[in-house]
XYZ file of C-alpha atoms in Angstrom:
313
model
C 71.293 138.973 -94.499
C 71.238 138.032 -98.178
C 67.477 137.581 -98.041
C 67.027 141.062 -96.603
C 69.230 142.485 -99.365
C 67.162 140.686 -101.988
C 63.914 142.081 -100.592
C 65.343 145.606 -100.504
C 66.407 145.331 -104.125
C 62.954 144.095 -105.049
C 61.348 147.090 -103.343
C 63.802 149.636 -104.728
C 62.032 151.751 -107.354
C 63.274 151.755 -110.911
C 63.706 155.129 -112.577
C 62.944 153.884 -116.074
C 59.689 152.599 -117.475
C 59.644 149.058 -118.900
C 59.559 148.914 -122.672
C 56.067 147.369 -122.554
C 54.776 150.336 -120.554
C 56.373 152.816 -122.953
C 54.960 151.159 -126.067
C 51.500 150.645 -124.583
C 51.563 154.238 -123.382
C 52.239 155.335 -126.953
C 49.288 153.244 -128.100
C 47.126 154.883 -125.444
C 48.249 158.336 -126.587
C 47.463 157.363 -130.168
C 43.929 156.298 -129.169
C 43.466 159.581 -127.318
C 44.527 161.566 -130.401
C 42.368 159.324 -132.587
C 39.380 160.147 -130.386
C 39.929 163.867 -130.961
C 40.303 163.278 -134.726
C 37.109 161.201 -134.825
C 35.193 163.843 -132.887
C 36.420 166.592 -135.222
C 35.485 164.518 -138.277
C 32.059 163.786 -136.777
C 31.540 167.506 -136.205
C 32.392 168.198 -139.846
C 30.088 165.371 -140.986
C 27.193 166.876 -139.030
C 27.805 170.288 -140.567
C 28.102 168.891 -144.117
C 25.198 166.451 -143.940
C 23.136 166.487 -147.107
C 26.067 167.293 -149.411
C 26.724 163.974 -151.272
C 30.089 164.932 -152.761
C 31.761 165.094 -149.361
C 29.733 162.370 -147.638
C 32.364 159.632 -147.809
C 35.348 161.913 -147.263
C 33.704 163.491 -144.215
C 32.830 160.127 -142.704
C 34.274 159.737 -139.178
C 35.263 156.210 -140.186
C 37.486 157.538 -142.991
C 38.658 161.049 -142.144
C 38.602 160.473 -138.415
C 39.706 156.839 -138.194
C 41.215 155.183 -141.282
C 43.357 158.109 -142.464
C 44.820 159.036 -139.029
C 45.558 155.367 -138.328
C 47.405 154.975 -141.624
C 49.386 158.147 -140.917
C 50.322 156.913 -137.450
C 51.236 153.456 -138.764
C 53.534 155.037 -141.335
C 55.064 157.262 -138.643
C 55.789 154.217 -136.472
C 57.232 152.290 -139.397
C 54.365 149.805 -139.634
C 53.785 148.654 -143.191
C 50.254 147.307 -143.542
C 49.724 144.979 -146.474
C 46.594 145.564 -148.547
C 47.253 142.658 -150.847
C 45.006 139.579 -150.843
C 45.795 136.752 -148.414
C 47.873 133.831 -149.609
C 45.928 130.972 -151.181
C 46.688 128.738 -148.225
C 45.049 131.340 -145.956
C 41.900 131.988 -147.997
C 39.888 129.494 -145.956
C 40.981 131.087 -142.692
C 40.223 134.541 -144.090
C 36.708 133.524 -145.131
C 36.022 131.895 -141.772
C 37.285 134.992 -139.982
C 35.115 137.320 -142.035
C 31.972 135.261 -141.454
C 32.455 134.344 -137.780
C 31.246 137.623 -136.171
C 28.231 137.763 -138.516
C 27.327 134.199 -137.552
C 27.719 135.176 -133.906
C 25.141 137.936 -134.409
C 22.708 135.424 -135.933
C 23.343 133.000 -133.065
C 22.693 135.760 -130.521
C 19.456 136.637 -132.294
C 18.263 133.022 -132.180
C 19.336 132.686 -128.551
C 17.362 135.729 -127.433
C 14.324 134.700 -129.474
C 14.239 131.111 -128.192
C 15.583 131.525 -124.687
C 14.254 134.918 -123.651
C 11.408 135.592 -126.106
C 13.098 138.850 -127.072
C 14.661 140.256 -130.209
C 18.183 141.505 -130.646
C 16.772 144.571 -132.422
C 14.756 145.521 -129.332
C 17.780 145.109 -127.062
C 19.957 147.241 -129.325
C 17.266 149.830 -129.998
C 17.194 149.381 -133.777
C 14.124 150.715 -135.619
C 13.231 150.651 -139.321
C 10.509 152.024 -141.550
C 7.658 149.489 -141.539
C 7.381 149.459 -145.350
C 11.106 149.041 -146.034
C 12.400 145.819 -147.594
C 15.502 143.821 -146.753
C 17.092 144.945 -150.010
C 16.372 148.596 -149.198
C 17.825 148.227 -145.709
C 20.913 146.490 -147.094
C 21.539 149.206 -149.688
C 21.108 152.009 -147.175
C 23.444 150.435 -144.648
C 25.996 149.004 -147.093
C 28.011 152.228 -147.499
C 28.170 152.911 -143.778
C 29.046 149.267 -143.065
C 31.840 149.342 -145.649
C 33.294 152.560 -144.237
C 33.002 151.199 -140.701
C 34.790 148.035 -141.741
C 37.546 149.995 -143.455
C 38.174 152.262 -140.480
C 38.071 149.677 -137.734
C 39.787 147.039 -139.862
C 42.806 149.288 -140.369
C 42.775 150.163 -136.666
C 42.782 146.482 -135.690
C 45.634 145.717 -138.104
C 47.789 148.610 -136.867
C 47.223 147.927 -133.155
C 47.864 144.200 -133.566
C 51.095 144.832 -135.452
C 52.327 147.313 -132.842
C 51.321 145.057 -129.948
C 53.184 142.087 -131.393
C 56.243 143.782 -132.914
C 56.846 146.708 -130.544
C 55.379 145.548 -127.237
C 56.619 142.010 -127.859
C 53.379 140.177 -127.109
C 52.657 136.699 -128.367
C 49.978 136.255 -131.018
C 47.287 135.274 -128.506
C 48.139 138.148 -126.168
C 48.287 140.587 -129.077
C 44.798 139.483 -130.131
C 43.460 140.014 -126.599
C 45.190 143.393 -126.295
C 43.893 144.541 -129.669
C 40.348 143.486 -128.813
C 40.512 145.287 -125.451
C 41.965 148.528 -126.852
C 39.662 148.611 -129.877
C 36.612 147.927 -127.705
C 37.621 150.647 -125.251
C 38.067 153.091 -128.133
C 34.773 152.159 -129.798
C 32.543 151.735 -126.759
C 33.973 154.311 -124.355
C 36.124 156.962 -126.016
C 34.332 157.294 -129.348
C 30.836 157.169 -127.894
C 31.726 159.789 -125.276
C 33.331 162.052 -127.893
C 30.405 161.744 -130.319
C 27.949 162.466 -127.516
C 29.963 165.572 -126.636
C 29.811 166.781 -130.246
C 26.069 166.141 -130.569
C 25.165 167.481 -127.107
C 27.917 169.847 -125.953
C 27.880 170.338 -122.207
C 30.684 171.618 -119.943
C 30.619 168.518 -117.760
C 30.936 166.289 -120.828
C 34.143 168.117 -121.767
C 35.552 167.239 -118.339
C 34.491 163.598 -118.647
C 36.025 163.172 -122.108
C 39.239 164.884 -120.996
C 39.437 162.600 -117.981
C 38.887 159.552 -120.188
C 41.696 160.622 -122.525
C 44.119 160.975 -119.615
C 42.914 157.662 -118.179
C 43.555 155.959 -121.528
C 47.234 156.884 -121.567
C 47.740 156.199 -117.857
C 45.856 152.914 -118.039
C 48.015 151.663 -120.901
C 51.186 152.606 -119.011
C 49.909 150.847 -115.881
C 49.005 147.762 -117.923
C 52.515 147.653 -119.377
C 54.127 147.954 -115.942
C 51.847 145.255 -114.556
C 52.631 142.960 -117.480
C 56.376 143.341 -116.877
C 55.872 142.549 -113.193
C 53.892 139.403 -114.041
C 56.466 138.249 -116.580
C 59.364 138.840 -114.186
C 57.364 137.555 -111.207
C 58.589 140.565 -109.326
C 57.043 143.583 -107.636
C 59.980 145.783 -108.555
C 58.372 147.261 -111.703
C 55.330 148.194 -109.585
C 57.248 149.807 -106.723
C 57.689 153.331 -108.094
C 55.587 155.832 -106.097
C 55.348 158.074 -109.155
C 53.283 155.374 -110.879
C 50.451 155.706 -108.343
C 48.521 158.277 -110.452
C 48.866 156.059 -113.519
C 47.344 153.117 -111.670
C 44.594 155.319 -110.222
C 43.598 156.626 -113.654
C 43.995 153.125 -115.044
C 41.422 151.827 -112.582
C 39.095 154.598 -113.722
C 39.489 153.422 -117.330
C 38.767 149.835 -116.308
C 35.686 150.973 -114.397
C 34.473 152.940 -117.437
C 34.817 149.872 -119.651
C 33.131 147.680 -117.044
C 30.221 150.110 -116.836
C 29.685 149.743 -120.578
C 29.365 145.964 -120.298
C 27.297 146.157 -117.104
C 24.417 147.752 -118.998
C 22.400 144.665 -119.958
C 20.769 145.872 -123.216
C 23.731 147.905 -124.458
C 26.287 145.498 -123.055
C 25.152 142.836 -125.517
C 26.101 145.009 -128.480
C 29.455 145.960 -126.934
C 30.204 142.292 -126.239
C 29.512 141.473 -129.882
C 31.827 144.288 -130.967
C 34.546 142.979 -128.653
C 34.165 139.519 -130.188
C 34.338 140.976 -133.698
C 37.510 142.922 -132.864
C 39.136 139.806 -131.434
C 38.256 137.685 -134.450
C 39.416 140.427 -136.828
C 42.749 140.658 -135.013
C 43.133 136.883 -135.172
C 42.410 136.939 -138.896
C 44.985 139.639 -139.501
C 47.571 137.774 -137.443
C 47.145 134.715 -139.639
C 46.739 136.365 -143.043
C 48.829 139.562 -142.629
C 46.368 141.256 -144.985
C 44.540 144.378 -143.780
C 41.597 143.479 -145.999
C 40.729 140.538 -143.746
C 39.912 142.603 -140.612
C 38.297 145.245 -142.846
C 35.975 142.651 -144.404
C 35.319 141.102 -141.003
C 34.237 144.391 -139.434
C 32.213 145.392 -142.516
C 30.233 142.129 -142.573
C 29.730 142.346 -138.821
C 28.442 145.914 -139.038
C 26.105 144.972 -141.878
C 24.845 141.796 -140.215
C 24.056 143.394 -136.864
C 21.728 145.796 -138.658
C 20.151 143.395 -141.131
C 19.491 140.758 -138.464
C 17.623 143.358 -136.466
C 15.652 144.352 -139.551
C 14.682 140.741 -140.269
C 13.590 140.285 -136.646
C 11.303 143.315 -136.843
C 9.949 142.180 -140.225
C 9.021 138.758 -138.798
C 7.173 140.151 -135.796
């Protein structure tokens, strides 16, 4: 009889969401709002293109990413440090900043030697045939720096919230940060920018569905995590959570579709690696400049490596 009672208690739904689900749901809602802010900033940037005085301020990586993330971090009580890393962590910081760029070079060599193909061709990069490496570096340096600033701050804020509010260990916080940042960059942001550049009614529906799926997927992930930690099905037994899991599966499928595309999937995999390394660097240094430098060097390297490949052909 006691066993039957235990099983019934396990199957009895709980009326409250686990803390992990609540905090991850808030992160999902933040990413959804950040997508709207990035799209609005991108729209402004398109309308103001050619006006140098507002170029940096109108950048989606600043107005639509860095600033909203800082505002949200302040609202949640997250204090991001922009001081330099401690001297004992300078070596780790340098290794973190260089690792994704070295990964891009390694991928370029691998494709050239193993598949007789260039990374630039796979990613669709093209350059003016008479441009020099210095010219390409100068033209991409500003965008790479702004990209690094925006995504570096995002990585720092998400990692801090995942570790301090969700209660994840350092390794799990790194994995969570990489997954959420990759989903935002490769799914949400790309879909929103495409909607701004090519507005279609069906694209509005797709983006709206993705935003809902982001929040629901984060809630479902938090509930699942609590069930795994407790080794119990009780957190998963609420019938009202069925829509959250359904939309969560849609979000997972959307992310899987991004990686399933062989040419584009390579770039998204490199971005995921860069986000993970940046999160690891921030976890060790506690300086927001480390993930910012990591993402900036990665963004610059992925373009310059492609330029060098095309120049050598």
